[in-house]
Short mmCIF file of C-alpha atoms in Angstrom, two decimals:
data_model
loop_
_atom_site.label_atom_id
_atom_site.label_comp_id
_atom_site.label_asym_id
_atom_site.label_seq_id
_atom_site.Cartn_x
_atom_site.Cartn_y
_atom_site.Cartn_z
CA MET A 1 33.95 1.47 -7.86
CA SER A 2 36.97 -0.65 -8.69
CA GLY A 3 40.51 -0.28 -9.96
CA PRO A 4 43.14 2.28 -8.95
CA GLU A 5 40.59 4.89 -7.79
CA GLN A 6 39.20 2.64 -5.03
CA GLY A 7 39.23 4.51 -1.75
CA VAL A 8 40.04 7.96 -3.17
CA GLY A 9 36.91 9.45 -1.62
CA ARG A 10 37.59 7.95 1.82
CA GLU A 11 41.14 9.30 1.81
CA PHE A 12 39.93 12.75 0.81
CA TRP A 13 37.38 12.50 3.63
CA ARG A 14 40.17 11.74 6.09
CA VAL A 15 42.17 14.75 4.99
CA THR A 16 39.36 17.29 4.76
CA LEU A 17 37.32 16.18 7.80
CA GLU A 18 39.90 14.66 10.12
CA ASP A 19 43.12 16.59 9.39
CA LEU A 20 42.31 20.25 8.78
CA ALA A 21 45.97 21.30 8.94
CA GLU A 22 46.84 19.00 6.03
CA ALA A 23 43.77 20.15 4.11
CA MET A 24 44.81 23.81 4.48
CA GLU A 25 48.49 23.33 3.56
CA THR A 26 48.00 24.69 0.05
CA ARG A 27 45.56 27.49 0.95
CA GLN A 28 46.35 30.73 -0.87
CA SER A 29 45.82 34.34 0.17
CA GLU A 30 42.55 35.85 -1.00
CA TYR A 31 44.07 39.33 -1.35
CA GLY A 32 45.80 40.22 -4.60
CA ASN A 33 45.60 36.63 -5.78
CA PRO A 34 46.45 36.50 -9.51
CA ASP A 35 44.39 33.32 -9.92
CA GLU A 36 41.15 35.00 -8.83
CA PRO A 37 38.44 34.48 -11.46
CA LEU A 38 35.67 36.88 -12.38
CA LYS A 39 32.91 37.24 -9.80
CA PHE A 40 30.36 35.81 -12.25
CA LYS A 41 30.43 33.42 -15.20
CA ILE A 42 30.08 35.45 -18.40
CA PHE A 43 28.93 34.08 -21.76
CA ARG A 44 29.56 35.93 -25.03
CA GLY A 45 27.35 36.07 -28.12
CA LEU A 46 24.46 33.96 -26.83
CA PRO A 47 20.77 34.92 -26.81
CA ARG A 48 19.42 36.31 -23.55
CA ARG A 49 15.99 36.02 -22.00
CA PRO A 50 15.32 38.85 -19.56
CA LEU A 51 13.24 37.94 -16.52
CA THR A 52 10.74 40.29 -14.97
CA THR A 53 12.24 42.21 -12.09
CA ALA A 54 8.81 42.77 -10.55
CA VAL A 55 8.59 39.85 -8.15
CA PRO A 56 6.34 39.52 -5.12
CA ARG A 57 7.69 40.47 -1.72
CA GLU A 58 5.91 37.43 -0.26
CA LEU A 59 6.09 33.84 -1.45
CA THR A 60 2.71 32.22 -2.04
CA GLY A 61 1.34 29.38 -4.13
CA VAL A 62 1.17 29.79 -7.89
CA GLU A 63 -1.27 28.21 -10.36
CA ALA A 64 1.15 27.88 -13.28
CA PHE A 65 4.87 27.89 -13.86
CA ASP A 66 4.71 31.02 -15.98
CA GLU A 67 7.20 33.85 -16.51
CA SER A 68 6.36 35.45 -13.18
CA ALA A 69 6.76 32.17 -11.27
CA LEU A 70 10.06 31.44 -13.02
CA SER A 71 11.43 34.86 -12.15
CA THR A 72 10.28 34.56 -8.53
CA LEU A 73 11.85 31.12 -8.13
CA LEU A 74 15.23 32.26 -9.44
CA ARG A 75 15.20 35.62 -7.65
CA TYR A 76 14.60 34.05 -4.25
CA GLY A 77 16.41 30.83 -5.11
CA TYR A 78 19.81 32.27 -6.07
CA GLY A 79 19.42 36.00 -6.69
CA ILE A 80 21.59 38.82 -5.35
CA SER A 81 20.33 39.85 -1.92
CA ARG A 82 22.89 42.44 -0.75
CA GLN A 83 25.86 44.41 -2.03
CA GLU A 84 28.78 45.16 0.25
CA PHE A 85 31.17 48.08 0.12
CA ASP A 86 34.55 48.88 1.69
CA THR A 87 35.80 45.30 1.49
CA ASN A 88 38.80 45.76 -0.85
CA GLY A 89 36.76 43.98 -3.49
CA THR A 90 36.76 40.70 -1.57
CA TRP A 91 33.12 40.05 -0.65
CA PRO A 92 31.06 42.50 -2.71
CA TYR A 93 28.00 40.36 -3.50
CA HIS A 94 25.74 38.29 -1.28
CA ARG A 95 22.99 35.90 -2.38
CA MET A 96 20.05 34.15 -0.75
CA VAL A 97 22.32 31.33 0.48
CA ALA A 98 25.61 31.27 2.36
CA SER A 99 28.96 30.79 0.62
CA ALA A 100 32.56 30.59 1.78
CA ARG A 101 34.04 34.08 1.35
CA CYS A 102 30.99 34.87 -0.83
CA LEU A 103 32.77 33.13 -3.72
CA PHE A 104 29.64 31.26 -4.87
CA GLY A 105 31.36 28.39 -6.63
CA VAL A 106 28.02 26.85 -7.72
CA GLN A 107 26.29 27.68 -11.01
CA LEU A 108 22.57 27.23 -11.74
CA TYR A 109 21.30 25.87 -15.06
CA LEU A 110 17.66 25.47 -16.07
CA CYS A 111 16.08 23.09 -18.55
CA LEU A 112 12.67 24.24 -19.78
CA ALA A 113 10.35 23.04 -22.52
CA ASP A 114 11.94 25.45 -25.03
CA GLY A 115 15.62 25.20 -24.18
CA VAL A 116 18.56 24.96 -21.81
CA TYR A 117 19.71 28.07 -19.94
CA HIS A 118 22.27 29.45 -17.50
CA TYR A 119 21.03 31.83 -14.78
CA ASP A 120 22.82 35.18 -14.91
CA ALA A 121 22.10 36.43 -11.38
CA PRO A 122 23.49 40.01 -11.52
CA HIS A 123 21.38 40.80 -14.58
CA HIS A 124 18.51 38.49 -13.56
CA GLU A 125 18.46 36.96 -17.03
CA LEU A 126 18.64 33.54 -18.64
CA VAL A 127 21.40 32.86 -21.17
CA ARG A 128 20.20 30.36 -23.80
CA LEU A 129 22.74 27.56 -24.31
CA ARG A 130 20.68 25.41 -26.67
CA ASP A 131 17.15 25.03 -28.04
CA GLY A 132 14.95 22.01 -27.42
CA ASP A 133 13.25 20.12 -24.62
CA TYR A 134 15.67 17.85 -22.74
CA ARG A 135 13.62 17.23 -19.62
CA ARG A 136 12.89 13.63 -20.60
CA LEU A 137 16.56 12.96 -21.29
CA LEU A 138 17.47 14.22 -17.82
CA GLY A 139 14.87 11.82 -16.44
CA LEU A 140 16.67 8.97 -18.19
CA ALA A 141 20.03 10.19 -16.87
CA THR A 142 18.63 10.09 -13.31
CA ALA A 143 16.96 6.69 -13.89
CA THR A 144 13.49 8.04 -13.18
CA ALA A 145 10.16 7.74 -14.92
CA GLY A 146 6.89 9.58 -14.52
CA PRO A 147 5.28 12.82 -15.65
CA LEU A 148 7.45 15.53 -17.15
CA PRO A 149 8.50 18.16 -14.61
CA GLU A 150 7.76 21.84 -15.08
CA ALA A 151 11.50 22.45 -15.16
CA VAL A 152 14.76 20.74 -14.27
CA ILE A 153 17.46 22.64 -12.41
CA VAL A 154 21.06 21.45 -12.62
CA LEU A 155 23.66 22.73 -10.15
CA SER A 156 27.33 22.60 -11.11
CA GLY A 157 30.55 23.13 -9.20
CA HIS A 158 32.57 25.91 -10.85
CA PHE A 159 35.68 24.86 -8.95
CA ALA A 160 38.01 27.69 -10.00
CA LYS A 161 35.84 30.27 -8.23
CA THR A 162 36.70 28.64 -4.90
CA ALA A 163 39.94 26.81 -5.68
CA PHE A 164 41.91 30.01 -6.35
CA ILE A 165 42.03 30.31 -2.54
CA TYR A 166 41.32 26.81 -1.23
CA ARG A 167 42.89 24.59 -3.95
CA ASP A 168 41.89 20.92 -3.41
CA TYR A 169 39.73 21.77 -0.38
CA ALA A 170 37.39 23.58 -2.78
CA TYR A 171 35.74 20.22 -3.51
CA ARG A 172 34.35 20.12 0.01
CA LEU A 173 33.18 23.71 -0.15
CA CYS A 174 31.54 23.42 -3.58
CA THR A 175 29.68 20.22 -2.69
CA GLN A 176 28.52 21.81 0.57
CA GLU A 177 27.31 24.87 -1.32
CA ALA A 178 25.50 22.79 -3.93
CA GLY A 179 23.57 21.34 -0.98
CA LEU A 180 22.93 24.79 0.52
CA LEU A 181 21.53 26.02 -2.80
CA ALA A 182 19.47 22.87 -3.34
CA GLY A 183 18.02 23.37 0.14
CA ASN A 184 16.98 26.91 -0.75
CA ILE A 185 15.46 25.95 -4.08
CA ASP A 186 13.51 23.23 -2.28
CA LEU A 187 12.15 25.73 0.28
CA VAL A 188 11.27 28.41 -2.28
CA ALA A 189 9.65 25.90 -4.64
CA ARG A 190 7.67 24.43 -1.75
CA ALA A 191 6.33 27.87 -0.77
CA MET A 192 5.15 28.29 -4.38
CA GLY A 193 3.36 24.93 -4.49
CA LEU A 194 6.12 23.07 -6.33
CA ARG A 195 8.12 20.08 -5.15
CA ALA A 196 11.79 19.42 -5.84
CA HIS A 197 13.40 15.98 -5.90
CA LEU A 198 17.17 15.83 -5.32
CA HIS A 199 19.16 13.56 -7.61
CA HIS A 200 22.72 13.05 -6.42
CA GLN A 201 22.89 10.08 -8.77
CA PHE A 202 22.91 10.54 -12.53
CA THR A 203 25.08 9.55 -15.45
CA ASP A 204 27.50 12.45 -15.62
CA GLU A 205 28.60 12.51 -19.24
CA PRO A 206 25.23 13.33 -20.86
CA VAL A 207 24.39 15.99 -18.27
CA ASN A 208 27.75 17.73 -18.67
CA LYS A 209 27.53 17.45 -22.47
CA LEU A 210 24.02 18.91 -22.46
CA LEU A 211 25.26 22.01 -20.62
CA GLY A 212 28.56 22.28 -22.47
CA LEU A 213 30.58 21.74 -19.27
CA ASP A 214 34.17 20.57 -18.86
CA PRO A 215 33.80 17.78 -16.25
CA ASP A 216 37.18 18.58 -14.70
CA GLU A 217 36.57 22.31 -14.36
CA GLU A 218 32.82 22.55 -13.76
CA PRO A 219 30.95 19.25 -13.37
CA ALA A 220 27.22 18.91 -12.75
CA LEU A 221 26.67 18.04 -9.06
CA LEU A 222 22.90 17.88 -8.52
CA VAL A 223 19.79 17.50 -10.69
CA LEU A 224 16.48 18.85 -9.33
CA PRO A 225 13.25 18.35 -11.30
CA LEU A 226 10.34 20.57 -10.18
CA HIS A 227 6.73 19.34 -10.19
CA PHE A 228 3.44 20.74 -8.98
CA GLY A 229 2.35 18.70 -5.99
CA GLU A 230 3.93 15.34 -5.23
CA PRO A 231 5.88 14.30 -8.34
CA GLY A 232 5.06 10.59 -8.35
CA ILE A 233 8.61 9.81 -9.44
CA ARG A 234 9.43 6.13 -9.83
CA ARG A 235 12.57 4.21 -10.70
CA ASP A 236 13.07 3.51 -14.40
CA PRO A 237 13.54 -0.28 -14.64
CA VAL A 238 15.66 0.01 -17.80
CA SER A 239 19.38 0.50 -17.17
CA ARG A 240 21.11 2.99 -19.43
CA THR A 241 24.74 3.89 -19.94
CA ALA A 242 26.19 7.37 -20.10
CA ALA A 243 27.50 6.71 -23.62
CA MET A 244 24.06 5.65 -24.83
CA LEU A 245 22.46 8.88 -23.60
CA SER A 246 25.31 11.10 -24.74
CA ASP A 247 24.98 9.88 -28.32
CA ALA A 248 21.60 11.62 -28.53
CA ILE A 249 23.10 15.05 -27.67
CA ASP A 250 24.91 17.32 -30.10
CA PRO A 251 27.98 18.88 -28.49
CA ILE A 252 28.09 22.62 -27.76
CA ASP A 253 31.00 24.83 -26.79
CA PRO A 254 29.54 28.08 -25.43
CA ALA A 255 31.79 31.11 -25.63
CA VAL A 256 32.77 31.87 -22.03
CA VAL A 257 35.12 34.56 -20.75
CA ARG A 258 37.93 32.43 -19.34
CA SER A 259 39.42 33.53 -16.04
CA GLY A 260 41.17 32.04 -13.06
CA LEU A 261 43.29 28.95 -12.71
CA ARG A 262 42.90 25.65 -14.56
CA VAL A 263 41.70 23.27 -11.87
CA ALA A 264 42.93 20.09 -13.53
CA ARG A 265 46.50 21.41 -13.32
CA ALA A 266 46.38 23.28 -10.01
CA CYS A 267 44.28 20.83 -7.96
CA PRO A 268 45.37 17.23 -8.63
CA THR A 269 43.63 15.72 -5.59
CA LEU A 270 40.36 17.51 -6.25
CA THR A 271 40.50 16.33 -9.85
CA LYS A 272 41.21 12.75 -8.82
CA VAL A 273 38.31 12.64 -6.36
CA ASN A 274 35.95 14.28 -8.83
CA ARG A 275 36.83 11.83 -11.60
CA ALA A 276 36.46 8.88 -9.24
CA SER A 277 32.91 9.95 -8.42
CA LEU A 278 31.57 9.83 -11.98
CA ARG A 279 28.77 7.42 -12.89
CA THR A 280 28.65 5.65 -16.24
CA ASP A 281 25.59 3.39 -15.81
CA THR A 282 22.27 3.82 -14.04
CA ALA A 283 22.46 0.18 -12.90
CA ALA A 284 24.92 1.29 -10.19
CA PHE A 285 22.42 3.63 -8.50
CA ALA A 286 21.46 2.74 -4.91
CA ALA A 287 19.74 4.11 -1.82
CA ALA A 288 20.08 3.16 1.85
CA ALA A 289 19.43 4.51 5.32
CA PRO A 290 22.46 5.51 7.41
CA VAL A 291 23.26 4.03 10.79
CA ALA A 292 22.30 6.38 13.60
CA PRO A 293 24.78 7.05 16.41
CA GLY A 294 24.47 4.53 19.24
CA ARG A 295 22.94 5.49 22.54
CA SER A 296 26.21 5.07 24.41
CA GLY A 297 26.81 8.83 24.29
CA VAL A 298 23.30 9.67 25.49
CA SER A 299 23.10 10.32 29.20
CA GLY A 300 20.75 8.50 31.50
CA GLY A 301 18.78 11.69 31.98
CA ALA A 302 15.23 11.82 30.71
CA PRO A 303 14.87 13.36 27.25
CA LEU A 304 13.25 16.77 26.99
CA GLN A 305 9.93 16.35 25.18
CA LEU A 306 9.09 19.01 22.62
CA PRO A 307 6.19 21.05 24.02
CA ALA A 308 3.12 21.49 21.84
CA ALA A 309 3.96 25.15 21.32
CA GLU A 310 2.66 27.32 18.52
CA VAL A 311 5.47 28.29 16.15
CA PRO A 312 4.79 31.63 14.47
CA GLU A 313 4.52 31.37 10.71
CA VAL A 314 6.85 33.69 8.84
CA ASP A 315 7.10 34.71 5.23
CA LEU A 316 9.99 32.83 3.67
CA ALA A 317 10.82 35.70 1.30
CA ALA A 318 11.32 38.10 4.21
CA VAL A 319 13.44 35.54 6.07
CA LEU A 320 15.67 34.94 3.05
CA ARG A 321 16.17 38.68 2.57
CA ALA A 322 17.15 38.98 6.24
CA ARG A 323 19.28 35.81 6.54
CA ASP A 324 22.98 36.48 7.05
CA SER A 325 26.15 34.88 8.34
CA GLY A 326 27.05 37.72 10.69
CA PRO A 327 29.92 40.24 10.42
CA ALA A 328 33.45 39.29 9.37
CA VAL A 329 34.35 38.73 13.02
CA PHE A 330 31.40 36.82 14.43
CA ARG A 331 30.57 38.64 17.68
CA PRO A 332 27.39 37.61 19.50
CA VAL A 333 25.23 40.26 21.12
CA PRO A 334 23.63 38.88 24.31
CA SER A 335 19.90 38.60 23.70
CA ARG A 336 16.79 36.70 24.71
CA VAL A 337 15.92 33.94 22.25
CA ASP A 338 12.93 31.60 22.52
CA GLY A 339 14.61 28.19 22.65
CA ILE A 340 11.36 26.25 22.34
CA GLU A 341 10.54 27.99 19.09
CA LEU A 342 14.02 27.32 17.71
CA TRP A 343 13.79 23.70 18.85
CA ALA A 344 10.46 23.26 17.04
CA ARG A 345 11.86 24.80 13.86
CA LEU A 346 14.88 22.47 13.94
CA ALA A 347 12.61 19.45 14.38
CA ARG A 348 10.69 20.48 11.27
CA ALA A 349 13.92 20.84 9.28
CA CYS A 350 14.52 17.08 9.29
CA THR A 351 11.38 16.16 7.34
CA GLY A 352 9.77 16.74 3.98
CA VAL A 353 12.83 16.37 1.73
CA SER A 354 12.68 14.13 -1.34
CA SER A 355 16.07 12.69 -2.28
CA ASP A 356 17.47 9.66 -4.11
CA ALA A 357 20.09 9.13 -1.36
CA VAL A 358 17.67 7.42 1.05
CA PRO A 359 14.54 5.27 0.68
CA ALA A 360 11.33 7.15 -0.09
CA GLY A 361 9.76 8.76 2.97
CA SER A 362 12.97 8.74 5.02
CA PRO A 363 14.11 11.85 6.91
CA VAL A 364 17.29 13.64 5.93
CA PRO A 365 20.27 11.30 6.46
CA LEU A 366 22.05 13.44 9.07
CA GLU A 367 21.62 13.93 12.80
CA ILE A 368 21.22 17.32 14.49
CA PHE A 369 23.14 17.96 17.71
CA LEU A 370 22.22 21.15 19.58
CA THR A 371 24.70 22.63 22.04
CA VAL A 372 22.88 25.25 24.08
CA GLY A 373 24.53 28.31 25.53
CA ASP A 374 21.72 30.76 26.24
CA LEU A 375 18.22 29.81 25.04
CA ASP A 376 15.03 30.50 26.95
CA GLY A 377 13.31 27.26 27.85
CA ILE A 378 16.24 24.85 27.28
CA PRO A 379 18.92 24.31 29.96
CA PRO A 380 22.52 24.79 28.81
CA GLY A 381 24.16 21.59 27.63
CA CYS A 382 24.51 19.28 24.64
CA TYR A 383 21.56 17.40 23.12
CA ARG A 384 20.80 15.09 20.22
CA LEU A 385 17.55 15.84 18.40
CA ASP A 386 15.32 12.78 17.96
CA ARG A 387 14.16 13.04 14.35
CA GLU A 388 11.07 10.89 14.98
CA THR A 389 9.70 12.45 18.18
CA GLY A 390 11.42 15.83 18.27
CA ALA A 391 12.73 15.13 21.77
CA LEU A 392 16.12 16.44 22.88
CA HIS A 393 18.28 13.71 24.42
CA PRO A 394 20.95 15.01 26.83
CA VAL A 395 24.43 13.87 25.86
CA ASP A 396 27.23 12.66 28.12
CA ARG A 397 30.30 14.63 27.07
CA ALA A 398 33.87 13.50 27.43
CA GLY A 399 35.82 15.69 29.85
CA ALA A 400 32.73 17.57 30.97
CA ASP A 401 34.78 19.85 33.22
CA THR A 402 33.69 22.88 31.20
CA ASP A 403 30.37 24.12 29.91
CA ALA A 404 29.21 22.68 26.59
CA ILE A 405 29.86 25.82 24.51
CA THR A 406 33.42 26.17 25.85
CA ALA A 407 34.06 22.53 24.98
CA ILE A 408 33.21 23.34 21.35
CA GLU A 409 35.28 26.53 21.40
CA ARG A 410 38.35 24.60 22.59
CA VAL A 411 38.28 22.33 19.51
CA SER A 412 37.55 25.11 16.99
CA ILE A 413 40.16 27.24 15.25
CA PRO A 414 40.28 30.73 16.85
CA GLY A 415 38.35 33.40 15.01
CA PRO A 416 34.65 33.64 15.89
CA VAL A 417 33.72 34.84 19.37
CA PHE A 418 31.94 32.11 21.35
CA HIS A 419 31.10 34.17 24.42
CA GLY A 420 27.39 34.96 24.35
CA LEU A 421 26.47 32.35 21.73
CA ASN A 422 22.88 31.23 21.90
CA ALA A 423 23.64 27.80 20.45
CA VAL A 424 25.81 25.72 18.17
CA VAL A 425 24.33 23.19 15.74
CA HIS A 426 26.34 20.24 14.49
CA LEU A 427 25.19 18.07 11.60
CA VAL A 428 26.58 14.57 12.00
CA GLY A 429 26.80 12.17 9.06
CA ASP A 430 27.53 8.48 8.72
CA ARG A 431 30.74 8.26 6.68
CA ASP A 432 30.51 4.51 6.14
CA TRP A 433 26.92 4.77 4.87
CA ALA A 434 28.03 7.31 2.28
CA PHE A 435 30.96 5.35 0.88
CA ASP A 436 29.47 1.86 1.25
CA THR A 437 26.34 2.96 -0.63
CA PHE A 438 27.69 5.37 -3.24
CA GLY A 439 31.38 4.53 -3.56
CA ASP A 440 33.62 7.55 -4.14
CA ARG A 441 30.55 9.60 -5.03
CA GLY A 442 29.65 9.28 -1.34
CA TYR A 443 31.82 12.31 -0.50
CA ARG A 444 29.69 14.42 -2.77
CA VAL A 445 26.40 12.94 -1.52
CA ILE A 446 26.96 13.38 2.21
CA ASN A 447 28.25 16.95 1.85
CA GLN A 448 25.34 17.93 -0.37
CA GLU A 449 22.78 16.39 1.99
CA ALA A 450 24.47 18.19 4.89
CA GLY A 451 24.39 21.46 2.97
CA LEU A 452 20.66 21.12 2.38
CA LEU A 453 19.99 20.59 6.07
CA ALA A 454 22.42 23.37 7.03
CA HIS A 455 20.46 25.86 4.96
CA ARG A 456 17.24 24.79 6.68
CA VAL A 457 18.94 25.33 10.03
CA CYS A 458 20.11 28.81 9.00
CA VAL A 459 16.62 29.71 7.77
CA ALA A 460 15.11 28.45 11.04
CA ALA A 461 17.54 30.68 12.93
CA ALA A 462 16.94 33.68 10.67
CA ALA A 463 13.20 33.39 11.36
CA GLN A 464 14.08 34.40 14.93
CA GLY A 465 16.55 37.11 14.02
CA LEU A 466 19.67 34.97 14.52
CA SER A 467 22.73 34.92 12.29
CA GLY A 468 24.01 31.49 11.31
CA ARG A 469 27.79 31.23 10.75
CA VAL A 470 28.99 28.04 9.10
CA VAL A 471 32.42 27.15 10.51
CA ASN A 472 34.45 24.34 8.96
CA ALA A 473 37.55 25.05 11.03
CA TYR A 474 37.24 22.53 13.86
CA SER A 475 38.79 19.30 15.03
CA ALA A 476 36.44 16.49 14.03
CA GLU A 477 37.82 14.25 16.77
CA GLY A 478 37.47 17.00 19.36
CA VAL A 479 33.87 17.69 18.33
CA ARG A 480 33.09 13.97 18.49
CA ALA A 481 34.20 13.95 22.11
CA ALA A 482 32.23 17.11 22.87
CA LEU A 483 29.10 15.52 21.38
CA GLY A 484 29.56 12.16 23.08
CA LEU A 485 30.06 10.29 19.79
CA THR A 486 31.96 7.04 20.18
CA GLU A 487 32.34 5.75 16.60
CA GLN A 488 34.68 7.11 13.95
CA ARG A 489 32.06 6.62 11.25
CA HIS A 490 29.90 9.38 12.76
CA THR A 491 31.49 12.66 11.75
CA PRO A 492 30.48 16.29 12.30
CA VAL A 493 30.11 17.57 8.73
CA PHE A 494 28.84 21.07 9.58
CA GLN A 495 29.29 23.38 12.55
CA ILE A 496 26.87 26.34 12.66
CA LEU A 497 27.10 29.11 15.26
CA LEU A 498 23.78 30.79 16.13
CA ALA A 499 23.52 34.22 17.73
CA ARG A 500 22.27 37.72 17.27
CA THR A 501 25.21 39.80 16.07
CA GLY A 502 26.15 43.43 15.79
CA PRO A 503 26.49 45.30 12.48
CA GLY A 504 30.26 45.03 12.24
CA SER A 505 32.31 47.55 10.26
CA ARG A 506 31.03 46.74 6.77
CA LEU A 507 28.56 48.75 4.72
CA ILE A 508 25.97 46.37 3.27
CA VAL A 509 23.10 47.59 1.11
CA PRO A 510 20.09 45.31 0.51
CA VAL A 511 18.95 44.62 -3.04
CA GLU A 512 15.17 44.70 -2.69
CA PRO A 513 12.59 43.32 -5.11
CA GLU A 514 11.11 45.92 -7.44
CA ALA A 515 7.48 45.08 -6.70
CA VAL A 516 5.93 46.09 -3.41
CA ASP A 517 2.83 43.91 -3.59
CA GLY A 518 2.41 40.28 -4.61
#
């Protein structure tokens, strides 16, 4: 990037990761807020394609990407999982992934051989936006070549759905949630025999034009082609500009029920960062491996080697139906949790992702730090997970006059209850890698990659009956000290509390699949 927008992403990073008080200065009340948009995006006058509501209760491999497979992917990928009552209308709907205040500021679009669609989750239907097969064009926009995918999913950030409370900070939340959703689509597709490839990098104008999106209000954030087996994707050697690809697309202006604030007016910083991240030429695409934290924060103690323990296989569909973020006030219930099993699941979470952010075959570009409170088989303390060996390296903490969990509690904003926590997971990213490699788009990339890994962590916890509460309200500098990190470039991007929790005071009713058998 060059010109007046240079450094916009880094400054936004400073505010939203290093100075939470400044980031929250414009936060609005969520109760009685006149800017609150509708709970779901509603199109008028467009053809609809109902999806079968009879989906299997277990996720298994499929032979073809037919109507049943499509319905199953979307139902478990981003369908409604629970409905909540007695919440003053604040958090009525829950989906298969976590979302700040259950606002779900990410939309899912689908490009199939016969057309381009929006996923209407409450009705479990596809809304047809345009006819025609645009899968090849999306391949050109992502600078990839190879066989046509079965489908291409595009995730967008519908900023107003989150910004009516969080204003500019909504950019962090929406990019995080795009990663969370991408992580779930990847897991569900994998269980069905499909493979997803994450494209953070694409020419924005043709993708937004294809979907009829206003790039200030609801830009495309991620492109995910789905293939059976390994996709064999390769880099397209021909550079293409956004204008060149956009010329091949007729504009559309779908009739949408307008609601909520206009982001471009209400959120000037969000708008500036978003505009600075846009890509106009595939020649600018790059990939690199981040710099891992140095060993200066790792204690001289011997690392704990991951035992060769059997990890029980679980049905992903059942885990996704059970996954939750805990009650409104996160209150752990003391319980026995197999720490070795959790450790093994976390080690698995770092591998098997295909993304254009890092060189092919690389693990996810974030580090997992595990702070243990009460886990069977792992002594209390702070550890860094070795992504290559699975070992847990004990960490030397600054000011280690308190236990490791209390050290995290002291640098977190009061709210959740830390007493009785089984563990806290921190996902640490390399800020300089993100901005040096991707320019201002680096903010988007690192948050989306962190969101993907965060969802895998929450699924790993849910497989053992644990709630996973994502908490953004912490002091990044304080967490660095608690994790033994010595360089400013290494920043805790996610904080996830893990514990078994009580039911709370809310009435939540599960939305179960119609079919009983697969």
